[in-house]
GROMACS .gro file of C-alpha atoms in nm:
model
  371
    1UNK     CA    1   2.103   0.174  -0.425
    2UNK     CA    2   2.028   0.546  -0.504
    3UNK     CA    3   1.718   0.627  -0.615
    4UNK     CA    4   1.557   0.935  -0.759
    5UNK     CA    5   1.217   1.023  -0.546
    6UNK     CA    6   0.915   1.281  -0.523
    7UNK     CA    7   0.910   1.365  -0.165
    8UNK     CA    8   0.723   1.534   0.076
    9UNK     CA    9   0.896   1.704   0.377
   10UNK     CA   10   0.627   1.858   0.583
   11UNK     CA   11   0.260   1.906   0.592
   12UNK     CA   12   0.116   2.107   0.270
   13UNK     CA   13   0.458   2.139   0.153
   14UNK     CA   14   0.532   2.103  -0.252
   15UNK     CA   15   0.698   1.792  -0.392
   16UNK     CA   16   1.069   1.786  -0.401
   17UNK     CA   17   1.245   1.545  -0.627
   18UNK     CA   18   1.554   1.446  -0.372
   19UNK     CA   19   1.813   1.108  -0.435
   20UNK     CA   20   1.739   0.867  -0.179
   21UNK     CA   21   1.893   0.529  -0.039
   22UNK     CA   22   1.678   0.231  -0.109
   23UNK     CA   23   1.745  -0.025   0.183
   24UNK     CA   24   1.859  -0.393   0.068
   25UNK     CA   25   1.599  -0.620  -0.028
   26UNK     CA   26   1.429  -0.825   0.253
   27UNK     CA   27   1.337  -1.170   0.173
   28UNK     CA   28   0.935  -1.146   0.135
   29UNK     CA   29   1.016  -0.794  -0.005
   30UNK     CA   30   1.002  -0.712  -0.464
   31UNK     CA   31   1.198  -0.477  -0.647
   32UNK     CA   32   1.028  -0.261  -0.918
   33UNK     CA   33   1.105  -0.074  -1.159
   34UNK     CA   34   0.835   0.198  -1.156
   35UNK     CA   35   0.761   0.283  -1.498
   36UNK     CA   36   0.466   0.515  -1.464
   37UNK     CA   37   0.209   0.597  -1.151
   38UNK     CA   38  -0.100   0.758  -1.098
   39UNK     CA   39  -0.144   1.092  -0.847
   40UNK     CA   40  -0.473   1.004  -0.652
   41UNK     CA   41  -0.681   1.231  -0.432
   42UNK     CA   42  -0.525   1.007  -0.152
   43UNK     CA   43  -0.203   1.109  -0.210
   44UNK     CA   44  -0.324   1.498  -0.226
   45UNK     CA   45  -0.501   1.462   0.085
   46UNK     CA   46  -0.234   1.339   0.313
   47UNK     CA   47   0.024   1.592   0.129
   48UNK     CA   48  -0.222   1.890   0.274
   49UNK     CA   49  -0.281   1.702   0.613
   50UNK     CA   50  -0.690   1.591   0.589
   51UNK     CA   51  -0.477   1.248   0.713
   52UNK     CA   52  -0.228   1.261   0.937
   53UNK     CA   53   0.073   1.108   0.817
   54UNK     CA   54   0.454   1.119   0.916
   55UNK     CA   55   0.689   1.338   0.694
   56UNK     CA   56   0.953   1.286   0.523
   57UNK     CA   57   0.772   1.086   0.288
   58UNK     CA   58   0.719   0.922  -0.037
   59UNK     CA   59   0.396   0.866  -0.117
   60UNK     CA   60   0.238   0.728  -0.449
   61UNK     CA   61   0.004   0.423  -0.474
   62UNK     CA   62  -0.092   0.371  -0.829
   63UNK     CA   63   0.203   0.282  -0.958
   64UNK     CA   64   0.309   0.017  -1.247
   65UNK     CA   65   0.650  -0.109  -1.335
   66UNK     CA   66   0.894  -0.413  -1.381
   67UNK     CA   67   1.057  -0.628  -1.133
   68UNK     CA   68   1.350  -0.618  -1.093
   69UNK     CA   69   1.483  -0.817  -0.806
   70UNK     CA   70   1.273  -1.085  -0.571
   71UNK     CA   71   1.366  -1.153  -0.223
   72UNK     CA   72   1.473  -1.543  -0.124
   73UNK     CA   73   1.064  -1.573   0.013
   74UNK     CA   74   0.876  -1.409  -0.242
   75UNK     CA   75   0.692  -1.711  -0.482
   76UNK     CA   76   0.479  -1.613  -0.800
   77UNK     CA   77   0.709  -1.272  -0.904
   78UNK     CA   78   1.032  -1.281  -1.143
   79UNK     CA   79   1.239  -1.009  -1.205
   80UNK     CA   80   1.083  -0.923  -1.580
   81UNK     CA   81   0.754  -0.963  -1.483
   82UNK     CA   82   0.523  -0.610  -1.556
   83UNK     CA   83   0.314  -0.542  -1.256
   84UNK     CA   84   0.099  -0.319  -1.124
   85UNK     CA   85   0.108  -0.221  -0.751
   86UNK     CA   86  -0.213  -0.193  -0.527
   87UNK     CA   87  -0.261  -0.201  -0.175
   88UNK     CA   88  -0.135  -0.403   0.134
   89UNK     CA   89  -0.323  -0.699   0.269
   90UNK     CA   90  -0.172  -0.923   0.575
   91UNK     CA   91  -0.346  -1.258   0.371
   92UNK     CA   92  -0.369  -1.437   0.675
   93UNK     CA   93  -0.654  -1.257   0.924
   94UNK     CA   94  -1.006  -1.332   0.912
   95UNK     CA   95  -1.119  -1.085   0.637
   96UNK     CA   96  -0.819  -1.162   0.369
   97UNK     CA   97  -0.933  -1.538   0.420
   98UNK     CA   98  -1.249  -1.454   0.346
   99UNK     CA   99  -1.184  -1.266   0.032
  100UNK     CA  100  -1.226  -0.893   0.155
  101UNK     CA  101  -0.838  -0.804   0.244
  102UNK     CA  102  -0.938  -0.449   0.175
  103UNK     CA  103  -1.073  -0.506   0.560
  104UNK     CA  104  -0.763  -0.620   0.662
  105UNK     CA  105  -0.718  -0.626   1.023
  106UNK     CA  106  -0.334  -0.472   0.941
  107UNK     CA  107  -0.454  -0.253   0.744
  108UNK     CA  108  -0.365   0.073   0.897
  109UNK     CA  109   0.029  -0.050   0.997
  110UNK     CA  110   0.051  -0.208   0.630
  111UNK     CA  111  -0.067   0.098   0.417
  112UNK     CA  112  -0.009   0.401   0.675
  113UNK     CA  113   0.243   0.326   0.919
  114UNK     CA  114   0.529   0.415   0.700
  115UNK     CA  115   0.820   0.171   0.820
  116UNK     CA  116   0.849  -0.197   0.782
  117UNK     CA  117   0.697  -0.422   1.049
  118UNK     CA  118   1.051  -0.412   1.246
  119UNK     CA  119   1.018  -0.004   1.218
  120UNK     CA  120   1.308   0.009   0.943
  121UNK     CA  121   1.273   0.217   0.683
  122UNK     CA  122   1.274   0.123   0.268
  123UNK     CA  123   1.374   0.485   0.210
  124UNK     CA  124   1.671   0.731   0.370
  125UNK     CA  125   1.806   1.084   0.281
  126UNK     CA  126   2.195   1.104   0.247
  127UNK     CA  127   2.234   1.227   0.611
  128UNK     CA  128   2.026   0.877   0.703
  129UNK     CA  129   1.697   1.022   0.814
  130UNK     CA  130   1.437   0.767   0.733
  131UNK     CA  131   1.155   0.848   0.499
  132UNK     CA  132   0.867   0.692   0.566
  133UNK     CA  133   0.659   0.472   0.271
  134UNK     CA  134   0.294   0.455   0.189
  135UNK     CA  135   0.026   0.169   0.104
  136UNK     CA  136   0.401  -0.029   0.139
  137UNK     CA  137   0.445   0.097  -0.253
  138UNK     CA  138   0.568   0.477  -0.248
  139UNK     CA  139   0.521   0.461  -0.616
  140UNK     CA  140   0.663   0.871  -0.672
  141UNK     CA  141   0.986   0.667  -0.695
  142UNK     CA  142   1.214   0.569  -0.974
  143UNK     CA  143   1.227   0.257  -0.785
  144UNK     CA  144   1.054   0.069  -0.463
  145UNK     CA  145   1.020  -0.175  -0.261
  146UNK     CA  146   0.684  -0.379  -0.224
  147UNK     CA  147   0.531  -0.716  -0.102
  148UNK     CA  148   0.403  -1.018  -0.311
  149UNK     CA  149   0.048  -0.911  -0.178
  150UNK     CA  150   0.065  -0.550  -0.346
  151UNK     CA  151   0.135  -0.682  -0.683
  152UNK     CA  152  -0.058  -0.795  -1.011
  153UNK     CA  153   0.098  -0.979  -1.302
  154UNK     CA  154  -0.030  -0.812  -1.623
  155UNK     CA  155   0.058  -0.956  -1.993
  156UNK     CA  156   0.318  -0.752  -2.084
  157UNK     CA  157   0.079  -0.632  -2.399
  158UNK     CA  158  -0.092  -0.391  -2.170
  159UNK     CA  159   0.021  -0.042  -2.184
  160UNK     CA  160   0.208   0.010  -1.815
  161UNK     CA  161   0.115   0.371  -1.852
  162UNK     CA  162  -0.256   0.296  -1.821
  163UNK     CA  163  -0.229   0.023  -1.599
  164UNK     CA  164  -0.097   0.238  -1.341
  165UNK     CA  165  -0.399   0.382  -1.216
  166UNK     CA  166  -0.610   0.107  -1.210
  167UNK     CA  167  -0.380   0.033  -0.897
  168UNK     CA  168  -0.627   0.244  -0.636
  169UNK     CA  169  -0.825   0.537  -0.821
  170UNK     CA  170  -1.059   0.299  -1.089
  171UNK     CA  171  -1.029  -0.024  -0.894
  172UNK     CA  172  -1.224   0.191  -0.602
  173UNK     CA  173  -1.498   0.355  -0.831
  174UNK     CA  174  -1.582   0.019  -1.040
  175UNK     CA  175  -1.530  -0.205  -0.719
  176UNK     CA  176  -1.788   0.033  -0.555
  177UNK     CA  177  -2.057  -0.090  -0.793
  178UNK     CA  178  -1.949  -0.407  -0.899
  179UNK     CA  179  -1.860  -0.528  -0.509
  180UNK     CA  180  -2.071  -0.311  -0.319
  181UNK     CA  181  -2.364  -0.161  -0.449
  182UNK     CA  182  -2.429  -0.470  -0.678
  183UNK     CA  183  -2.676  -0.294  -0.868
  184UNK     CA  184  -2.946  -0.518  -1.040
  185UNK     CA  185  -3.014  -0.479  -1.482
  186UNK     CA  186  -3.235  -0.182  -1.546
  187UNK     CA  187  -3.170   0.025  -1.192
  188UNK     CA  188  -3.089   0.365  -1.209
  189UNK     CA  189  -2.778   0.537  -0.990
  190UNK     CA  190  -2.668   0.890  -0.995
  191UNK     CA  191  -2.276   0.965  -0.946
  192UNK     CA  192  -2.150   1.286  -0.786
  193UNK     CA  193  -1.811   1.379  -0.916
  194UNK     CA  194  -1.702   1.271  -1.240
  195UNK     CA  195  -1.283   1.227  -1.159
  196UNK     CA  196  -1.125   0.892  -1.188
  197UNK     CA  197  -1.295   0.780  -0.879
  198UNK     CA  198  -1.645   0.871  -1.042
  199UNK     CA  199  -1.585   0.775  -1.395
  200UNK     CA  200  -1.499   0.436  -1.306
  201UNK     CA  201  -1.784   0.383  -1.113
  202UNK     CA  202  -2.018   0.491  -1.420
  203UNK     CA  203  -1.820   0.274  -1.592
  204UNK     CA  204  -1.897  -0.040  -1.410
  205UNK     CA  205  -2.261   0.035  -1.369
  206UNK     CA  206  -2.307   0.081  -1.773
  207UNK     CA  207  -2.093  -0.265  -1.742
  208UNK     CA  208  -2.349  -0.397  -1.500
  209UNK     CA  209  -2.629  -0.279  -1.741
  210UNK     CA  210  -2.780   0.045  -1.506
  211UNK     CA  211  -3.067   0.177  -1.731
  212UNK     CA  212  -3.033   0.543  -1.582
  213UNK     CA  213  -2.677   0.703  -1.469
  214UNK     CA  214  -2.706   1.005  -1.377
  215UNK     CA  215  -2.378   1.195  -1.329
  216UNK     CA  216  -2.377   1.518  -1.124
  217UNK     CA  217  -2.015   1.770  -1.150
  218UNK     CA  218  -1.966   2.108  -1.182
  219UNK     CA  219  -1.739   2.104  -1.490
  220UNK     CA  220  -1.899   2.103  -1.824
  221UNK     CA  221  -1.632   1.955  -1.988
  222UNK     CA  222  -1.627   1.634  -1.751
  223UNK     CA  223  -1.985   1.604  -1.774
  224UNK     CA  224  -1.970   1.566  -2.149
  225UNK     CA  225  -1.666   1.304  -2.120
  226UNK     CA  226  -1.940   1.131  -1.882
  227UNK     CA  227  -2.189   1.120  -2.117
  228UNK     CA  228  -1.996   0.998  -2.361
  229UNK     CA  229  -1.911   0.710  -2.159
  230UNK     CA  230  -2.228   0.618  -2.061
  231UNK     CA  231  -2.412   0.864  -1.886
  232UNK     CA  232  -2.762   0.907  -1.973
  233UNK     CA  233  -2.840   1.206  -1.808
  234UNK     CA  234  -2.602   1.497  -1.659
  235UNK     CA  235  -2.626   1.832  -1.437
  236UNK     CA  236  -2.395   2.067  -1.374
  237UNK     CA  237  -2.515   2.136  -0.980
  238UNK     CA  238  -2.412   2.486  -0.982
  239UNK     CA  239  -2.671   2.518  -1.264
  240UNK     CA  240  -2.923   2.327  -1.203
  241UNK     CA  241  -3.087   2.167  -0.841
  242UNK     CA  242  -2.983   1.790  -0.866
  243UNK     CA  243  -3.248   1.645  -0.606
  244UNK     CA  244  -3.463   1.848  -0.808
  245UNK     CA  245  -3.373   1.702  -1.153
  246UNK     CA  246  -3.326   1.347  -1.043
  247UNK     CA  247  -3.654   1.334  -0.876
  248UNK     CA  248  -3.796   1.493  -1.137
  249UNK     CA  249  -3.574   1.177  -1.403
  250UNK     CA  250  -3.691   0.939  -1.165
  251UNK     CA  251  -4.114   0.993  -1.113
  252UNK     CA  252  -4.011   1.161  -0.789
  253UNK     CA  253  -3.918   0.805  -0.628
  254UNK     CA  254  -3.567   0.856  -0.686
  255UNK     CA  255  -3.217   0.655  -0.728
  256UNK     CA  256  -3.163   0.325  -0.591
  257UNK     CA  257  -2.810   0.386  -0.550
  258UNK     CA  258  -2.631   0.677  -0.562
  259UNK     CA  259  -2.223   0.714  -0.524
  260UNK     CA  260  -2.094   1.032  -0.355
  261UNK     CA  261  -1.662   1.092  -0.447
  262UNK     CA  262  -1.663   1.501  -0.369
  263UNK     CA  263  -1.657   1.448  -0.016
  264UNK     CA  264  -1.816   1.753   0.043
  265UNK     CA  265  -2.100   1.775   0.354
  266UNK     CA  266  -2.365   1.902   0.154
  267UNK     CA  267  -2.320   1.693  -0.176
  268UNK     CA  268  -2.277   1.420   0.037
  269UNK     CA  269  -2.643   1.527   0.165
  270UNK     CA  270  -2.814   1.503  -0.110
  271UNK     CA  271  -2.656   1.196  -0.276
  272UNK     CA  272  -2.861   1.066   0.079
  273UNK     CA  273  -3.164   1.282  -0.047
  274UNK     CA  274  -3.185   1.165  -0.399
  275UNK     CA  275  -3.245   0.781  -0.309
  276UNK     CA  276  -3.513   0.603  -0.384
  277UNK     CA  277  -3.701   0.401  -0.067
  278UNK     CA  278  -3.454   0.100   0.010
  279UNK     CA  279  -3.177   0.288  -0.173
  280UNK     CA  280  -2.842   0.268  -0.063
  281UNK     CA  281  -2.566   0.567  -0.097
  282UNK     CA  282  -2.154   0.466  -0.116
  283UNK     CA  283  -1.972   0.774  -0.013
  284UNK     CA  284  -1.629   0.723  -0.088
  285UNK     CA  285  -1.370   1.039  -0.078
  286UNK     CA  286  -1.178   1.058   0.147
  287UNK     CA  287  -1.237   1.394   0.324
  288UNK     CA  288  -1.239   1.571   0.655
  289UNK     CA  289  -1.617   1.652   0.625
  290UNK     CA  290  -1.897   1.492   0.756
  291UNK     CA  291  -2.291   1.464   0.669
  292UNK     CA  292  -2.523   1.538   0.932
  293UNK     CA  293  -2.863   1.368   0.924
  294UNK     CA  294  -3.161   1.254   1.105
  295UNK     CA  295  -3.165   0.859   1.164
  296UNK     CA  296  -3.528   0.830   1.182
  297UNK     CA  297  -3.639   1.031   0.867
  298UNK     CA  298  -3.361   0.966   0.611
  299UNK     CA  299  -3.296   0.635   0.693
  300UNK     CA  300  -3.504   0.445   0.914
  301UNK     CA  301  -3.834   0.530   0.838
  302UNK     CA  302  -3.762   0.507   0.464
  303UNK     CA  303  -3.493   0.212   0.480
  304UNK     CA  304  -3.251   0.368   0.358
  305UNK     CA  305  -2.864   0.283   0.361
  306UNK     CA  306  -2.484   0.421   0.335
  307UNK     CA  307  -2.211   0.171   0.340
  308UNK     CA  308  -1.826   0.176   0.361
  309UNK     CA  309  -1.657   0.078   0.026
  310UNK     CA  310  -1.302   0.045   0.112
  311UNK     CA  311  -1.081   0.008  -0.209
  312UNK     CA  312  -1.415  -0.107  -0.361
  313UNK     CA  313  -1.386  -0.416  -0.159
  314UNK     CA  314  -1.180  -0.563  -0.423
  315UNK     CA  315  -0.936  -0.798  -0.448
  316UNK     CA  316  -0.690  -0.657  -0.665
  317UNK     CA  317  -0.569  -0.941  -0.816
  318UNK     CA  318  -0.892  -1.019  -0.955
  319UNK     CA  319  -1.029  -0.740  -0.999
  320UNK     CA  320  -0.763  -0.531  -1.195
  321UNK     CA  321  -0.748  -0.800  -1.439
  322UNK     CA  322  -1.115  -0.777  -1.499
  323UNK     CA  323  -1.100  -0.429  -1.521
  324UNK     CA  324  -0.821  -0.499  -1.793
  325UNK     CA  325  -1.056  -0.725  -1.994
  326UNK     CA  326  -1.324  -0.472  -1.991
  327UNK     CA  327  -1.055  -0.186  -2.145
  328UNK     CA  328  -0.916  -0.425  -2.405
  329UNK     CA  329  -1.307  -0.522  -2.526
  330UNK     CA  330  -1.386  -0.124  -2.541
  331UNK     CA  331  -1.565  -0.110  -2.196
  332UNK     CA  332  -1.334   0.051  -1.962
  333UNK     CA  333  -1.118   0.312  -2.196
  334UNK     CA  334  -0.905   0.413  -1.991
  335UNK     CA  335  -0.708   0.607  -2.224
  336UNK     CA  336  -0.997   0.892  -2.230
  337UNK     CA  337  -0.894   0.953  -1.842
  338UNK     CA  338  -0.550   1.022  -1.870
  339UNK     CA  339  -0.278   1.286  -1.922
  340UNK     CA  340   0.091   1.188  -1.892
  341UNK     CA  341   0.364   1.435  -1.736
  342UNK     CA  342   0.713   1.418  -1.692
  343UNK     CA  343   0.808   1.263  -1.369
  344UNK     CA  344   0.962   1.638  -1.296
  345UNK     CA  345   0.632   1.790  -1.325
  346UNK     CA  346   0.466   1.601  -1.032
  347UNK     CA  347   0.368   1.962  -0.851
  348UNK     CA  348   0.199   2.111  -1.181
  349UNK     CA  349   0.019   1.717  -1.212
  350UNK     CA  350  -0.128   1.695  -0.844
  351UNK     CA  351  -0.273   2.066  -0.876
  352UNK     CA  352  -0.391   2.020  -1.265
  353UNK     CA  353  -0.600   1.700  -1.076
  354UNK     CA  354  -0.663   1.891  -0.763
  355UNK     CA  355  -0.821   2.182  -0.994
  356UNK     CA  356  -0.991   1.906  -1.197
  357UNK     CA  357  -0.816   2.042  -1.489
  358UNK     CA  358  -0.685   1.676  -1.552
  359UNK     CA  359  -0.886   1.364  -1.454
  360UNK     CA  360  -0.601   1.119  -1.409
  361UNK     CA  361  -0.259   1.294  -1.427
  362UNK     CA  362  -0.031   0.988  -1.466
  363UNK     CA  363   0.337   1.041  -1.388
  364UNK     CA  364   0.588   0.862  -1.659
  365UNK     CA  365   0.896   0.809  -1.437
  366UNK     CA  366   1.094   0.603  -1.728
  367UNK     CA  367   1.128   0.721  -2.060
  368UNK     CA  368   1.279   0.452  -2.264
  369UNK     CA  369   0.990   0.209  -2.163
  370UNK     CA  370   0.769   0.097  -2.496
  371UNK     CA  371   0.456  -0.076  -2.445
   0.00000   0.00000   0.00000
């Protein structure tokens, strides 16, 4: 089957939109129709090479769409069935029995190693060259294959077009809180970077009924979408100190949780700084920067603590319909995030979001569909 896909021929290289082969159905494997997907700062960040990945790909991993085809071993999927696609989880090692498959053991060969298990490929160009896949979903496509463990039924009364980035963007920002900061009523958090990542997570800890949420950007007009979505304080750090100001908010004790999605060394810094004693800081861009600190005096001595948040720990089968319920009741509106573009446009989408001229660009690869 030929299909029509965004890809990605060499390191830092735009998006071309080439026809493809899609490779015959395997029996644990899912057609989909992908009606609409989400560009994520993942998907930037291997396209300019902070993650080394093999090219040609397709990449995309927020994507939402209708099956169309299930292999002879695939239970729990009919073609019809709206879906949204998340990330790969083996479901039998330790941590996917345990209910964190974000820690997968597979996790690197499932979501980055680009080829089936046996090393075939799901995509080829016309001359057969394989094209590698990502998070097994390559979602830039008009159509993909995936695995029973990527997908989530939805009702077919929510909107595909703002499902689609709950897939990986929002599901790691409101997973952050909900599954890994677990932030008691009344605490107080501060949020660097207000993009999808960000905005979720201020999201979920307004959900999880944070009496102070600080969020900390550099663009005015995100910081007033923030605020409008639940953030009781804001500063615009090119204008204002933020340790400074959030010490200052806090009776100079500070945060007890803080959330750092700029992935920049000295934001990430003082997200550290601006906790509280016994505070813990999530930093969760992925980035090619590091924080330097000193063990004894940020941490230790004051008890301090940063943790991994993976895909917000979640399990995306749970958790995106949650995050569903909360949208449809008013308290996850997604539809202030977004912008949709014309699957054609994908190069002006991934640098309106790497600009942070658009929050959540969201690709609409079919037309006809009608929520």
């Amino acid at each position: 089957m030929n299909v029509t896909a965004a890809v990605i021929n060499q390191t830092n290289a735009p998006y071309q939109l080439e026809e493809l082969q899609l490779s015959p159905l395997q029996p644990d494997e899912v057609k989909v129709k992908v009606v609409a997907s989400g560009i994520c700062h993942s998907d930037e960040a291997v396209r300019v090479g902070d993650g080394p990945y093999t090219f040609p790909a397709v990449l995309g991993h927020e994507g939402a769409g209708i099956v169309e085809e299930v292999g002879s071993a695939v239970k729990g999927v009919k073609p019809g069935d709206h879906v949204v696609m998340s990330y790969a989880w083996c479901g039998h090692c330790p941590q996917c029995r345990h209910g964190h498959p974000s820690l997968c053991h597979d996790w690197i060969p499932l979501n980055e190693g680009g080829f089936r298990p046996d090393g075939s490929a799901i995509f080829s160009k016309k001359d057969g060259t394989p094209v590698a896949n990502f998070f097994s979903q390559s979602s830039f496509a008009t159509h993909t294959l995936t695995k029973f463990h990527n997908l989530i039924v939805l009702d077919k009364k929510m909107d595909l077009r703002l499902a689609a980035p709950l897939g990986c963007g929002l599901l790691t920002g409101a997973g952050t809180v909900f599954n890994g900061l677990k932030p008691a009523a009344g605490s107080t958090i501060a949020i660097f970077g207000t993009g999808a990542v960000g905005l979720g997570a201020m999201m979920a800890a307004k959900i999880a009924g944070c009496r102070t949420i600080v969020a900390v950007d550099i663009h005015d007009s995100r910081l007033e979408l923030a605020r409008s979505l639940g953030a009781t304080h804001t500063i615009n750090s090119k204008q204002q100190d933020a340790l400074a100001v959030i010490k200052s908010l806090t009776q100079n004790d500070g945060v007890s949780a803080s959330v750092d999605t700029t992935g920049q060394s000295a934001v990430m810094k003082t997200a550290l700084d601006v906790l509280a004693i016994g505070g813990t800081l999530a930093p969760v861009a992925v980035t090619r920067h590091d924080i330097s600190f000193n063990t004894m005096r940020d941490l230790v001595a004051s008890s301090r603590r940063m943790i991994g948040v993976l895909m917000g720990d979640a399990v995306p089968q749970t958790s995106i319909p949650q995050l569903i319920d909360y949208h449809q009741r008013g308290l996850f509106p997604i539809e202030k995030l977004v912008k949709f573009y014309d699957f054609s446009d994908i190069n002006q989408a991934s640098q309106d979001s790497a600009s942070g001229a658009t929050i959540k660009p969201v690709l609409i690869l079919d037309k006809s569909y009608r929520p």
